[in-house]
mmCIF file with all atom_site columns, C-alpha atoms in Angstrom:
data_model
loop_
_atom_site.group_PDB
_atom_site.id
_atom_site.type_symbol
_atom_site.label_atom_id
_atom_site.label_alt_id
_atom_site.label_comp_id
_atom_site.label_asym_id
_atom_site.label_entity_id
_atom_site.label_seq_id
_atom_site.pdbx_PDB_ins_code
_atom_site.Cartn_x
_atom_site.Cartn_y
_atom_site.Cartn_z
_atom_site.occupancy
_atom_site.B_iso_or_equiv
_atom_site.pdbx_formal_charge
_atom_site.auth_seq_id
_atom_site.auth_comp_id
_atom_site.auth_asym_id
_atom_site.auth_atom_id
_atom_site.pdbx_PDB_model_num
ATOM 1   C CA . GLN F 1 1   ? -83.321  -218.876 17.472 1.00 0.00 ? 1   GLN F CA 1
ATOM 2   C CA . LYS F 1 2   ? -85.730  -216.408 15.963 1.00 0.00 ? 2   LYS F CA 1
ATOM 3   C CA . GLU F 1 3   ? -84.493  -212.837 16.089 1.00 0.00 ? 3   GLU F CA 1
ATOM 4   C CA . VAL F 1 4   ? -85.998  -209.465 15.326 1.00 0.00 ? 4   VAL F CA 1
ATOM 5   C CA . GLU F 1 5   ? -83.576  -206.574 15.026 1.00 0.00 ? 5   GLU F CA 1
ATOM 6   C CA . GLN F 1 6   ? -84.312  -202.888 15.381 1.00 0.00 ? 6   GLN F CA 1
ATOM 7   C CA . ASN F 1 7   ? -82.106  -199.848 15.762 1.00 0.00 ? 7   ASN F CA 1
ATOM 8   C CA . SER F 1 8   ? -82.663  -198.651 19.319 1.00 0.00 ? 8   SER F CA 1
ATOM 9   C CA . GLY F 1 9   ? -82.358  -194.985 18.327 1.00 0.00 ? 9   GLY F CA 1
ATOM 10  C CA . PRO F 1 10  ? -83.372  -192.494 19.368 1.00 0.00 ? 10  PRO F CA 1
ATOM 11  C CA . LEU F 1 11  ? -84.586  -191.417 15.978 1.00 0.00 ? 11  LEU F CA 1
ATOM 12  C CA . SER F 1 12  ? -85.199  -187.694 16.076 1.00 0.00 ? 12  SER F CA 1
ATOM 13  C CA . VAL F 1 13  ? -87.310  -185.987 13.414 1.00 0.00 ? 13  VAL F CA 1
ATOM 14  C CA . PRO F 1 14  ? -88.848  -182.525 13.166 1.00 0.00 ? 14  PRO F CA 1
ATOM 15  C CA . GLU F 1 15  ? -92.606  -182.089 13.361 1.00 0.00 ? 15  GLU F CA 1
ATOM 16  C CA . GLY F 1 16  ? -94.204  -182.608 9.965  1.00 0.00 ? 16  GLY F CA 1
ATOM 17  C CA . ALA F 1 17  ? -91.424  -184.824 8.625  1.00 0.00 ? 17  ALA F CA 1
ATOM 18  C CA . ILE F 1 18  ? -91.593  -188.500 7.685  1.00 0.00 ? 18  ILE F CA 1
ATOM 19  C CA . ALA F 1 19  ? -90.276  -190.901 10.305 1.00 0.00 ? 19  ALA F CA 1
ATOM 20  C CA . SER F 1 20  ? -88.940  -194.183 8.962  1.00 0.00 ? 20  SER F CA 1
ATOM 21  C CA . LEU F 1 21  ? -88.589  -197.119 11.338 1.00 0.00 ? 21  LEU F CA 1
ATOM 22  C CA . ASN F 1 22  ? -86.927  -200.330 10.213 1.00 0.00 ? 22  ASN F CA 1
ATOM 23  C CA . CYS F 1 23  ? -86.903  -203.936 11.326 1.00 0.00 ? 23  CYS F CA 1
ATOM 24  C CA . THR F 1 24  ? -85.245  -207.124 10.088 1.00 0.00 ? 24  THR F CA 1
ATOM 25  C CA . TYR F 1 25  ? -86.082  -210.665 11.097 1.00 0.00 ? 25  TYR F CA 1
ATOM 26  C CA . SER F 1 26  ? -84.292  -213.985 10.886 1.00 0.00 ? 26  SER F CA 1
ATOM 27  C CA . ASP F 1 27  ? -87.073  -216.564 10.462 1.00 0.00 ? 27  ASP F CA 1
ATOM 28  C CA . ARG F 1 28  ? -87.963  -216.978 6.784  1.00 0.00 ? 28  ARG F CA 1
ATOM 29  C CA . GLY F 1 29  ? -91.144  -218.817 7.795  1.00 0.00 ? 29  GLY F CA 1
ATOM 30  C CA . SER F 1 30  ? -92.598  -215.726 9.452  1.00 0.00 ? 30  SER F CA 1
ATOM 31  C CA . GLN F 1 31  ? -96.101  -214.931 8.311  1.00 0.00 ? 31  GLN F CA 1
ATOM 32  C CA . SER F 1 32  ? -97.405  -211.996 10.317 1.00 0.00 ? 32  SER F CA 1
ATOM 33  C CA . PHE F 1 33  ? -95.746  -208.699 11.064 1.00 0.00 ? 33  PHE F CA 1
ATOM 34  C CA . PHE F 1 34  ? -96.827  -206.152 13.630 1.00 0.00 ? 34  PHE F CA 1
ATOM 35  C CA . TRP F 1 35  ? -95.918  -202.685 14.779 1.00 0.00 ? 35  TRP F CA 1
ATOM 36  C CA . TYR F 1 36  ? -96.711  -201.702 18.358 1.00 0.00 ? 36  TYR F CA 1
ATOM 37  C CA . ARG F 1 37  ? -96.399  -198.245 19.853 1.00 0.00 ? 37  ARG F CA 1
ATOM 38  C CA . GLN F 1 38  ? -95.458  -197.957 23.515 1.00 0.00 ? 38  GLN F CA 1
ATOM 39  C CA . TYR F 1 39  ? -95.523  -194.705 25.403 1.00 0.00 ? 39  TYR F CA 1
ATOM 40  C CA . SER F 1 40  ? -93.250  -194.541 28.414 1.00 0.00 ? 40  SER F CA 1
ATOM 41  C CA . GLY F 1 41  ? -94.688  -196.543 31.297 1.00 0.00 ? 41  GLY F CA 1
ATOM 42  C CA . LYS F 1 42  ? -97.680  -197.659 29.266 1.00 0.00 ? 42  LYS F CA 1
ATOM 43  C CA . SER F 1 43  ? -98.713  -200.876 27.563 1.00 0.00 ? 43  SER F CA 1
ATOM 44  C CA . PRO F 1 44  ? -97.777  -201.722 23.966 1.00 0.00 ? 44  PRO F CA 1
ATOM 45  C CA . GLU F 1 45  ? -100.579 -200.823 21.553 1.00 0.00 ? 45  GLU F CA 1
ATOM 46  C CA . LEU F 1 46  ? -100.959 -202.459 18.150 1.00 0.00 ? 46  LEU F CA 1
ATOM 47  C CA . ILE F 1 47  ? -101.000 -199.831 15.422 1.00 0.00 ? 47  ILE F CA 1
ATOM 48  C CA . MET F 1 48  ? -100.330 -201.787 12.225 1.00 0.00 ? 48  MET F CA 1
ATOM 49  C CA . PHE F 1 49  ? -100.142 -205.342 10.974 1.00 0.00 ? 49  PHE F CA 1
ATOM 50  C CA . ILE F 1 50  ? -99.188  -206.681 7.560  1.00 0.00 ? 50  ILE F CA 1
ATOM 51  C CA . TYR F 1 51  ? -99.134  -210.132 5.992  1.00 0.00 ? 51  TYR F CA 1
ATOM 52  C CA . SER F 1 52  ? -98.351  -209.633 2.312  1.00 0.00 ? 52  SER F CA 1
ATOM 53  C CA . ASN F 1 53  ? -95.401  -208.155 0.481  1.00 0.00 ? 53  ASN F CA 1
ATOM 54  C CA . GLY F 1 54  ? -95.841  -204.518 -0.390 1.00 0.00 ? 54  GLY F CA 1
ATOM 55  C CA . ASP F 1 55  ? -97.314  -201.546 1.357  1.00 0.00 ? 55  ASP F CA 1
ATOM 56  C CA . LYS F 1 56  ? -100.267 -201.174 3.680  1.00 0.00 ? 56  LYS F CA 1
ATOM 57  C CA . GLU F 1 57  ? -101.528 -197.720 4.531  1.00 0.00 ? 57  GLU F CA 1
ATOM 58  C CA . ASP F 1 58  ? -103.663 -196.605 7.456  1.00 0.00 ? 58  ASP F CA 1
ATOM 59  C CA . GLY F 1 59  ? -103.980 -192.889 7.909  1.00 0.00 ? 59  GLY F CA 1
ATOM 60  C CA . ARG F 1 60  ? -100.539 -191.396 8.478  1.00 0.00 ? 60  ARG F CA 1
ATOM 61  C CA . PHE F 1 61  ? -98.994  -194.843 8.908  1.00 0.00 ? 61  PHE F CA 1
ATOM 62  C CA . THR F 1 62  ? -97.631  -197.090 6.159  1.00 0.00 ? 62  THR F CA 1
ATOM 63  C CA . ALA F 1 63  ? -96.197  -200.536 6.798  1.00 0.00 ? 63  ALA F CA 1
ATOM 64  C CA . GLN F 1 64  ? -93.882  -201.989 4.160  1.00 0.00 ? 64  GLN F CA 1
ATOM 65  C CA . LEU F 1 65  ? -92.966  -205.659 3.926  1.00 0.00 ? 65  LEU F CA 1
ATOM 66  C CA . ASN F 1 66  ? -90.285  -207.322 1.841  1.00 0.00 ? 66  ASN F CA 1
ATOM 67  C CA . LYS F 1 67  ? -90.157  -211.027 2.645  1.00 0.00 ? 67  LYS F CA 1
ATOM 68  C CA . ALA F 1 68  ? -87.291  -211.729 0.248  1.00 0.00 ? 68  ALA F CA 1
ATOM 69  C CA . SER F 1 69  ? -85.112  -209.283 2.153  1.00 0.00 ? 69  SER F CA 1
ATOM 70  C CA . GLN F 1 70  ? -86.710  -210.197 5.514  1.00 0.00 ? 70  GLN F CA 1
ATOM 71  C CA . TYR F 1 71  ? -87.387  -206.556 6.135  1.00 0.00 ? 71  TYR F CA 1
ATOM 72  C CA . VAL F 1 72  ? -90.392  -204.661 7.462  1.00 0.00 ? 72  VAL F CA 1
ATOM 73  C CA . SER F 1 73  ? -90.673  -200.935 7.971  1.00 0.00 ? 73  SER F CA 1
ATOM 74  C CA . LEU F 1 74  ? -93.074  -198.359 9.329  1.00 0.00 ? 74  LEU F CA 1
ATOM 75  C CA . LEU F 1 75  ? -93.395  -194.892 7.863  1.00 0.00 ? 75  LEU F CA 1
ATOM 76  C CA . ILE F 1 76  ? -95.116  -192.139 9.795  1.00 0.00 ? 76  ILE F CA 1
ATOM 77  C CA . ARG F 1 77  ? -96.048  -189.169 7.662  1.00 0.00 ? 77  ARG F CA 1
ATOM 78  C CA . ASP F 1 78  ? -96.580  -185.666 9.040  1.00 0.00 ? 78  ASP F CA 1
ATOM 79  C CA . SER F 1 79  ? -94.995  -186.703 12.334 1.00 0.00 ? 79  SER F CA 1
ATOM 80  C CA . GLN F 1 80  ? -96.441  -185.093 15.437 1.00 0.00 ? 80  GLN F CA 1
ATOM 81  C CA . PRO F 1 81  ? -94.929  -184.657 18.910 1.00 0.00 ? 81  PRO F CA 1
ATOM 82  C CA . SER F 1 82  ? -97.625  -187.081 20.118 1.00 0.00 ? 82  SER F CA 1
ATOM 83  C CA . ASP F 1 83  ? -95.994  -189.771 17.956 1.00 0.00 ? 83  ASP F CA 1
ATOM 84  C CA . SER F 1 84  ? -92.976  -189.683 20.262 1.00 0.00 ? 84  SER F CA 1
ATOM 85  C CA . ALA F 1 85  ? -92.823  -193.188 21.726 1.00 0.00 ? 85  ALA F CA 1
ATOM 86  C CA . THR F 1 86  ? -91.013  -196.488 21.394 1.00 0.00 ? 86  THR F CA 1
ATOM 87  C CA . TYR F 1 87  ? -92.062  -198.525 18.355 1.00 0.00 ? 87  TYR F CA 1
ATOM 88  C CA . LEU F 1 88  ? -91.849  -202.283 18.678 1.00 0.00 ? 88  LEU F CA 1
ATOM 89  C CA . CYS F 1 89  ? -91.632  -204.583 15.691 1.00 0.00 ? 89  CYS F CA 1
ATOM 90  C CA . ALA F 1 90  ? -93.049  -208.080 16.234 1.00 0.00 ? 90  ALA F CA 1
ATOM 91  C CA . VAL F 1 91  ? -93.030  -211.108 13.955 1.00 0.00 ? 91  VAL F CA 1
ATOM 92  C CA . SER F 1 92  ? -94.914  -214.381 14.223 1.00 0.00 ? 92  SER F CA 1
ATOM 93  C CA . GLY F 1 93  ? -95.422  -217.628 12.361 1.00 0.00 ? 93  GLY F CA 1
ATOM 94  C CA . GLY F 1 94  ? -98.355  -219.971 12.525 1.00 0.00 ? 94  GLY F CA 1
ATOM 95  C CA . SER F 1 95  ? -98.416  -220.109 16.319 1.00 0.00 ? 95  SER F CA 1
ATOM 96  C CA . TYR F 1 96  ? -99.597  -216.482 16.731 1.00 0.00 ? 96  TYR F CA 1
ATOM 97  C CA . ILE F 1 97  ? -96.878  -216.002 19.329 1.00 0.00 ? 97  ILE F CA 1
ATOM 98  C CA . PRO F 1 98  ? -94.892  -212.893 18.374 1.00 0.00 ? 98  PRO F CA 1
ATOM 99  C CA . THR F 1 99  ? -91.160  -212.422 18.672 1.00 0.00 ? 99  THR F CA 1
ATOM 100 C CA . PHE F 1 100 ? -90.441  -208.819 19.552 1.00 0.00 ? 100 PHE F CA 1
ATOM 101 C CA . GLY F 1 101 ? -87.586  -206.534 18.706 1.00 0.00 ? 101 GLY F CA 1
ATOM 102 C CA . ARG F 1 102 ? -86.132  -204.250 21.369 1.00 0.00 ? 102 ARG F CA 1
ATOM 103 C CA . GLY F 1 103 ? -87.887  -201.238 19.908 1.00 0.00 ? 103 GLY F CA 1
ATOM 104 C CA . THR F 1 104 ? -86.874  -197.936 18.367 1.00 0.00 ? 104 THR F CA 1
ATOM 105 C CA . SER F 1 105 ? -87.317  -194.743 20.326 1.00 0.00 ? 105 SER F CA 1
ATOM 106 C CA . LEU F 1 106 ? -88.815  -191.968 18.202 1.00 0.00 ? 106 LEU F CA 1
ATOM 107 C CA . ILE F 1 107 ? -88.639  -188.321 19.200 1.00 0.00 ? 107 ILE F CA 1
ATOM 108 C CA . VAL F 1 108 ? -90.630  -185.776 17.203 1.00 0.00 ? 108 VAL F CA 1
ATOM 109 C CA . HIS F 1 109 ? -89.526  -182.272 18.099 1.00 0.00 ? 109 HIS F CA 1
ATOM 110 C CA . PRO F 1 110 ? -91.581  -179.138 17.418 1.00 0.00 ? 110 PRO F CA 1
ATOM 111 C CA . GLU V 2 1   ? -115.118 -201.842 27.703 1.00 0.00 ? 1   GLU V CA 1
ATOM 112 C CA . ALA V 2 2   ? -112.385 -202.349 30.281 1.00 0.00 ? 2   ALA V CA 1
ATOM 113 C CA . GLY V 2 3   ? -108.964 -203.277 28.991 1.00 0.00 ? 3   GLY V CA 1
ATOM 114 C CA . VAL V 2 4   ? -106.502 -205.773 30.350 1.00 0.00 ? 4   VAL V CA 1
ATOM 115 C CA . THR V 2 5   ? -105.686 -204.995 33.952 1.00 0.00 ? 5   THR V CA 1
ATOM 116 C CA . GLN V 2 6   ? -102.741 -206.144 36.026 1.00 0.00 ? 6   GLN V CA 1
ATOM 117 C CA . PHE V 2 7   ? -102.037 -206.045 39.710 1.00 0.00 ? 7   PHE V CA 1
ATOM 118 C CA . PRO V 2 8   ? -99.882  -204.876 41.333 1.00 0.00 ? 8   PRO V CA 1
ATOM 119 C CA . SER V 2 9   ? -98.360  -202.178 39.168 1.00 0.00 ? 9   SER V CA 1
ATOM 120 C CA . HIS V 2 10  ? -95.099  -202.386 41.102 1.00 0.00 ? 10  HIS V CA 1
ATOM 121 C CA . SER V 2 11  ? -93.632  -204.959 43.447 1.00 0.00 ? 11  SER V CA 1
ATOM 122 C CA . VAL V 2 12  ? -90.345  -204.821 45.323 1.00 0.00 ? 12  VAL V CA 1
ATOM 123 C CA . ILE V 2 13  ? -89.318  -208.008 47.090 1.00 0.00 ? 13  ILE V CA 1
ATOM 124 C CA . GLU V 2 14  ? -86.176  -209.585 48.444 1.00 0.00 ? 14  GLU V CA 1
ATOM 125 C CA . LYS V 2 15  ? -84.431  -212.522 46.908 1.00 0.00 ? 15  LYS V CA 1
ATOM 126 C CA . GLY V 2 16  ? -86.000  -215.744 48.093 1.00 0.00 ? 16  GLY V CA 1
ATOM 127 C CA . GLN V 2 17  ? -89.447  -214.296 48.670 1.00 0.00 ? 17  GLN V CA 1
ATOM 128 C CA . THR V 2 18  ? -92.585  -215.200 46.765 1.00 0.00 ? 18  THR V CA 1
ATOM 129 C CA . VAL V 2 19  ? -94.570  -212.870 44.561 1.00 0.00 ? 19  VAL V CA 1
ATOM 130 C CA . THR V 2 20  ? -97.876  -213.419 42.789 1.00 0.00 ? 20  THR V CA 1
ATOM 131 C CA . LEU V 2 21  ? -98.885  -211.290 39.833 1.00 0.00 ? 21  LEU V CA 1
ATOM 132 C CA . ARG V 2 22  ? -102.460 -211.099 38.633 1.00 0.00 ? 22  ARG V CA 1
ATOM 133 C CA . CYS V 2 23  ? -103.918 -210.426 35.210 1.00 0.00 ? 23  CYS V CA 1
ATOM 134 C CA . ASP V 2 24  ? -107.551 -209.811 34.323 1.00 0.00 ? 24  ASP V CA 1
ATOM 135 C CA . PRO V 2 25  ? -108.058 -210.128 30.562 1.00 0.00 ? 25  PRO V CA 1
ATOM 136 C CA . ILE V 2 26  ? -110.678 -208.390 28.493 1.00 0.00 ? 26  ILE V CA 1
ATOM 137 C CA . SER V 2 27  ? -114.007 -210.039 29.184 1.00 0.00 ? 27  SER V CA 1
ATOM 138 C CA . GLY V 2 28  ? -114.709 -212.837 26.734 1.00 0.00 ? 28  GLY V CA 1
ATOM 139 C CA . HIS V 2 29  ? -111.125 -213.255 25.563 1.00 0.00 ? 29  HIS V CA 1
ATOM 140 C CA . ASP V 2 30  ? -110.211 -216.925 25.665 1.00 0.00 ? 30  ASP V CA 1
ATOM 141 C CA . ASN V 2 31  ? -106.529 -216.352 24.914 1.00 0.00 ? 31  ASN V CA 1
ATOM 142 C CA . LEU V 2 32  ? -104.271 -215.008 27.631 1.00 0.00 ? 32  LEU V CA 1
ATOM 143 C CA . TYR V 2 33  ? -100.525 -214.508 27.348 1.00 0.00 ? 33  TYR V CA 1
ATOM 144 C CA . TRP V 2 34  ? -97.757  -213.655 29.760 1.00 0.00 ? 34  TRP V CA 1
ATOM 145 C CA . TYR V 2 35  ? -94.629  -211.843 28.622 1.00 0.00 ? 35  TYR V CA 1
ATOM 146 C CA . ARG V 2 36  ? -91.597  -210.429 30.387 1.00 0.00 ? 36  ARG V CA 1
ATOM 147 C CA . ARG V 2 37  ? -89.278  -207.599 29.535 1.00 0.00 ? 37  ARG V CA 1
ATOM 148 C CA . VAL V 2 38  ? -85.942  -207.528 31.299 1.00 0.00 ? 38  VAL V CA 1
ATOM 149 C CA . MET V 2 39  ? -84.299  -204.084 31.271 1.00 0.00 ? 39  MET V CA 1
ATOM 150 C CA . GLY V 2 40  ? -82.509  -203.426 28.011 1.00 0.00 ? 40  GLY V CA 1
ATOM 151 C CA . LYS V 2 41  ? -83.913  -206.513 26.352 1.00 0.00 ? 41  LYS V CA 1
ATOM 152 C CA . GLU V 2 42  ? -86.876  -207.302 24.181 1.00 0.00 ? 42  GLU V CA 1
ATOM 153 C CA . ILE V 2 43  ? -90.315  -208.438 25.356 1.00 0.00 ? 43  ILE V CA 1
ATOM 154 C CA . LYS V 2 44  ? -90.215  -212.219 25.601 1.00 0.00 ? 44  LYS V CA 1
ATOM 155 C CA . PHE V 2 45  ? -93.060  -214.697 25.571 1.00 0.00 ? 45  PHE V CA 1
ATOM 156 C CA . LEU V 2 46  ? -93.598  -216.796 28.693 1.00 0.00 ? 46  LEU V CA 1
ATOM 157 C CA . LEU V 2 47  ? -96.806  -218.743 28.135 1.00 0.00 ? 47  LEU V CA 1
ATOM 158 C CA . HIS V 2 48  ? -100.208 -218.895 26.516 1.00 0.00 ? 48  HIS V CA 1
ATOM 159 C CA . PHE V 2 49  ? -103.543 -219.997 27.951 1.00 0.00 ? 49  PHE V CA 1
ATOM 160 C CA . VAL V 2 50  ? -106.611 -220.911 25.965 1.00 0.00 ? 50  VAL V CA 1
ATOM 161 C CA . LYS V 2 51  ? -109.354 -220.647 28.523 1.00 0.00 ? 51  LYS V CA 1
ATOM 162 C CA . GLU V 2 52  ? -107.990 -222.560 31.527 1.00 0.00 ? 52  GLU V CA 1
ATOM 163 C CA . SER V 2 53  ? -105.572 -224.759 29.558 1.00 0.00 ? 53  SER V CA 1
ATOM 164 C CA . LYS V 2 54  ? -101.912 -224.061 28.996 1.00 0.00 ? 54  LYS V CA 1
ATOM 165 C CA . GLN V 2 55  ? -101.499 -224.035 25.227 1.00 0.00 ? 55  GLN V CA 1
ATOM 166 C CA . ASP V 2 56  ? -97.805  -223.194 25.148 1.00 0.00 ? 56  ASP V CA 1
ATOM 167 C CA . GLU V 2 57  ? -95.481  -222.712 28.073 1.00 0.00 ? 57  GLU V CA 1
ATOM 168 C CA . SER V 2 58  ? -92.233  -222.952 26.166 1.00 0.00 ? 58  SER V CA 1
ATOM 169 C CA . GLY V 2 59  ? -91.107  -219.526 27.324 1.00 0.00 ? 59  GLY V CA 1
ATOM 170 C CA . MET V 2 60  ? -91.271  -220.189 31.052 1.00 0.00 ? 60  MET V CA 1
ATOM 171 C CA . PRO V 2 61  ? -87.688  -219.790 32.307 1.00 0.00 ? 61  PRO V CA 1
ATOM 172 C CA . ASN V 2 62  ? -87.713  -222.480 34.992 1.00 0.00 ? 62  ASN V CA 1
ATOM 173 C CA . ASN V 2 63  ? -89.849  -224.264 37.565 1.00 0.00 ? 63  ASN V CA 1
ATOM 174 C CA . ARG V 2 64  ? -89.778  -221.304 39.936 1.00 0.00 ? 64  ARG V CA 1
ATOM 175 C CA . PHE V 2 65  ? -92.507  -219.822 37.774 1.00 0.00 ? 65  PHE V CA 1
ATOM 176 C CA . LEU V 2 66  ? -96.065  -221.123 38.047 1.00 0.00 ? 66  LEU V CA 1
ATOM 177 C CA . ALA V 2 67  ? -98.980  -219.770 36.056 1.00 0.00 ? 67  ALA V CA 1
ATOM 178 C CA . GLU V 2 68  ? -102.605 -220.621 36.607 1.00 0.00 ? 68  GLU V CA 1
ATOM 179 C CA . ARG V 2 69  ? -105.891 -219.630 35.095 1.00 0.00 ? 69  ARG V CA 1
ATOM 180 C CA . THR V 2 70  ? -108.564 -221.350 37.112 1.00 0.00 ? 70  THR V CA 1
ATOM 181 C CA . GLY V 2 71  ? -112.004 -221.022 35.578 1.00 0.00 ? 71  GLY V CA 1
ATOM 182 C CA . GLY V 2 72  ? -110.591 -219.497 32.444 1.00 0.00 ? 72  GLY V CA 1
ATOM 183 C CA . THR V 2 73  ? -110.948 -215.921 33.641 1.00 0.00 ? 73  THR V CA 1
ATOM 184 C CA . TYR V 2 74  ? -108.133 -214.146 35.450 1.00 0.00 ? 74  TYR V CA 1
ATOM 185 C CA . SER V 2 75  ? -104.632 -215.560 35.623 1.00 0.00 ? 75  SER V CA 1
ATOM 186 C CA . THR V 2 76  ? -101.889 -215.510 38.213 1.00 0.00 ? 76  THR V CA 1
ATOM 187 C CA . LEU V 2 77  ? -98.154  -215.847 37.772 1.00 0.00 ? 77  LEU V CA 1
ATOM 188 C CA . LYS V 2 78  ? -96.266  -216.861 40.882 1.00 0.00 ? 78  LYS V CA 1
ATOM 189 C CA . VAL V 2 79  ? -92.515  -216.652 41.265 1.00 0.00 ? 79  VAL V CA 1
ATOM 190 C CA . GLN V 2 80  ? -91.185  -218.762 44.122 1.00 0.00 ? 80  GLN V CA 1
ATOM 191 C CA . PRO V 2 81  ? -88.486  -218.235 45.245 1.00 0.00 ? 81  PRO V CA 1
ATOM 192 C CA . ALA V 2 82  ? -87.650  -215.019 43.427 1.00 0.00 ? 82  ALA V CA 1
ATOM 193 C CA . GLU V 2 83  ? -84.103  -214.448 42.173 1.00 0.00 ? 83  GLU V CA 1
ATOM 194 C CA . LEU V 2 84  ? -82.369  -211.228 41.155 1.00 0.00 ? 84  LEU V CA 1
ATOM 195 C CA . GLU V 2 85  ? -82.611  -212.069 37.449 1.00 0.00 ? 85  GLU V CA 1
ATOM 196 C CA . ASP V 2 86  ? -86.406  -212.229 37.700 1.00 0.00 ? 86  ASP V CA 1
ATOM 197 C CA . SER V 2 87  ? -86.567  -208.434 37.863 1.00 0.00 ? 87  SER V CA 1
ATOM 198 C CA . GLY V 2 88  ? -88.338  -206.868 34.935 1.00 0.00 ? 88  GLY V CA 1
ATOM 199 C CA . VAL V 2 89  ? -91.732  -205.831 33.652 1.00 0.00 ? 89  VAL V CA 1
ATOM 200 C CA . TYR V 2 90  ? -94.291  -208.609 33.337 1.00 0.00 ? 90  TYR V CA 1
ATOM 201 C CA . PHE V 2 91  ? -96.943  -207.979 30.733 1.00 0.00 ? 91  PHE V CA 1
ATOM 202 C CA . CYS V 2 92  ? -100.193 -209.792 30.255 1.00 0.00 ? 92  CYS V CA 1
ATOM 203 C CA . ALA V 2 93  ? -102.112 -209.735 26.995 1.00 0.00 ? 93  ALA V CA 1
ATOM 204 C CA . SER V 2 94  ? -105.379 -211.190 25.813 1.00 0.00 ? 94  SER V CA 1
ATOM 205 C CA . SER V 2 95  ? -106.945 -211.833 22.455 1.00 0.00 ? 95  SER V CA 1
ATOM 206 C CA . ASP V 2 96  ? -109.861 -213.465 20.757 1.00 0.00 ? 96  ASP V CA 1
ATOM 207 C CA . PRO V 2 97  ? -108.945 -214.392 17.166 1.00 0.00 ? 97  PRO V CA 1
ATOM 208 C CA . VAL V 2 98  ? -112.517 -215.306 16.340 1.00 0.00 ? 98  VAL V CA 1
ATOM 209 C CA . LEU V 2 99  ? -113.718 -211.779 16.914 1.00 0.00 ? 99  LEU V CA 1
ATOM 210 C CA . ALA V 2 100 ? -110.684 -209.923 15.681 1.00 0.00 ? 100 ALA V CA 1
ATOM 211 C CA . GLY V 2 101 ? -109.947 -212.034 12.631 1.00 0.00 ? 101 GLY V CA 1
ATOM 212 C CA . ILE V 2 102 ? -106.297 -211.831 13.479 1.00 0.00 ? 102 ILE V CA 1
ATOM 213 C CA . ASN V 2 103 ? -104.482 -212.414 16.708 1.00 0.00 ? 103 ASN V CA 1
ATOM 214 C CA . GLU V 2 104 ? -104.617 -208.817 17.877 1.00 0.00 ? 104 GLU V CA 1
ATOM 215 C CA . GLN V 2 105 ? -103.278 -208.967 21.370 1.00 0.00 ? 105 GLN V CA 1
ATOM 216 C CA . PHE V 2 106 ? -104.313 -206.291 23.843 1.00 0.00 ? 106 PHE V CA 1
ATOM 217 C CA . PHE V 2 107 ? -101.671 -205.643 26.447 1.00 0.00 ? 107 PHE V CA 1
ATOM 218 C CA . GLY V 2 108 ? -102.052 -204.685 30.060 1.00 0.00 ? 108 GLY V CA 1
ATOM 219 C CA . PRO V 2 109 ? -99.959  -201.944 31.684 1.00 0.00 ? 109 PRO V CA 1
ATOM 220 C CA . GLY V 2 110 ? -97.526  -204.425 33.156 1.00 0.00 ? 110 GLY V CA 1
ATOM 221 C CA . THR V 2 111 ? -96.217  -205.201 36.619 1.00 0.00 ? 111 THR V CA 1
ATOM 222 C CA . ARG V 2 112 ? -92.748  -203.917 37.370 1.00 0.00 ? 112 ARG V CA 1
ATOM 223 C CA . LEU V 2 113 ? -91.014  -206.471 39.587 1.00 0.00 ? 113 LEU V CA 1
ATOM 224 C CA . THR V 2 114 ? -87.833  -205.591 41.405 1.00 0.00 ? 114 THR V CA 1
ATOM 225 C CA . VAL V 2 115 ? -85.985  -208.322 43.281 1.00 0.00 ? 115 VAL V CA 1
ATOM 226 C CA . LEU V 2 116 ? -83.363  -207.020 45.719 1.00 0.00 ? 116 LEU V CA 1
#
């Protein structure tokens, strides 16, 4: 059974700091990796996706993928209180159907 | 452009009753997905429509769940009869890989189902 593991948190960081969110997955055949942000009571929103080993940067967000270690992470630089949310890691193979982790709760305090 | 909408936002029913959830995808999106999140667990895939056809229904828990997408537009998910373990948040998502280049799924706000 495919599994995606995340620390549930909460991860608490001060405003302006770097938040580091981590995710491991079990299926070595996984091809696509996604990070969703979900505010309380709202729908998950895709914020980053990555396919290749290495880093991918988009604004304050950087996704890092290491397929050999089956590890994907999300770094949020200059964290803001508005970044406080649950971050869901999702992994998929060729079927486009993602397997989700349970999410990590991030709290950015002023 | 309107996003994915779901109705109702909340539903409270008694065990044994029937409930029908509705999802309206983003206009033009051929792909429609249903997911469920049980409290404390991860979001889990239920099924995938391409237009009106069921592409993958491997995640449907049992035959008490019936999904339809007549005409390839909106979709309904009926639970009959509902059981206590069916409680959770049901999400709908839609995507159009041709336009997006990747399978970027846009999620609706979810329907919170409580079975008493």
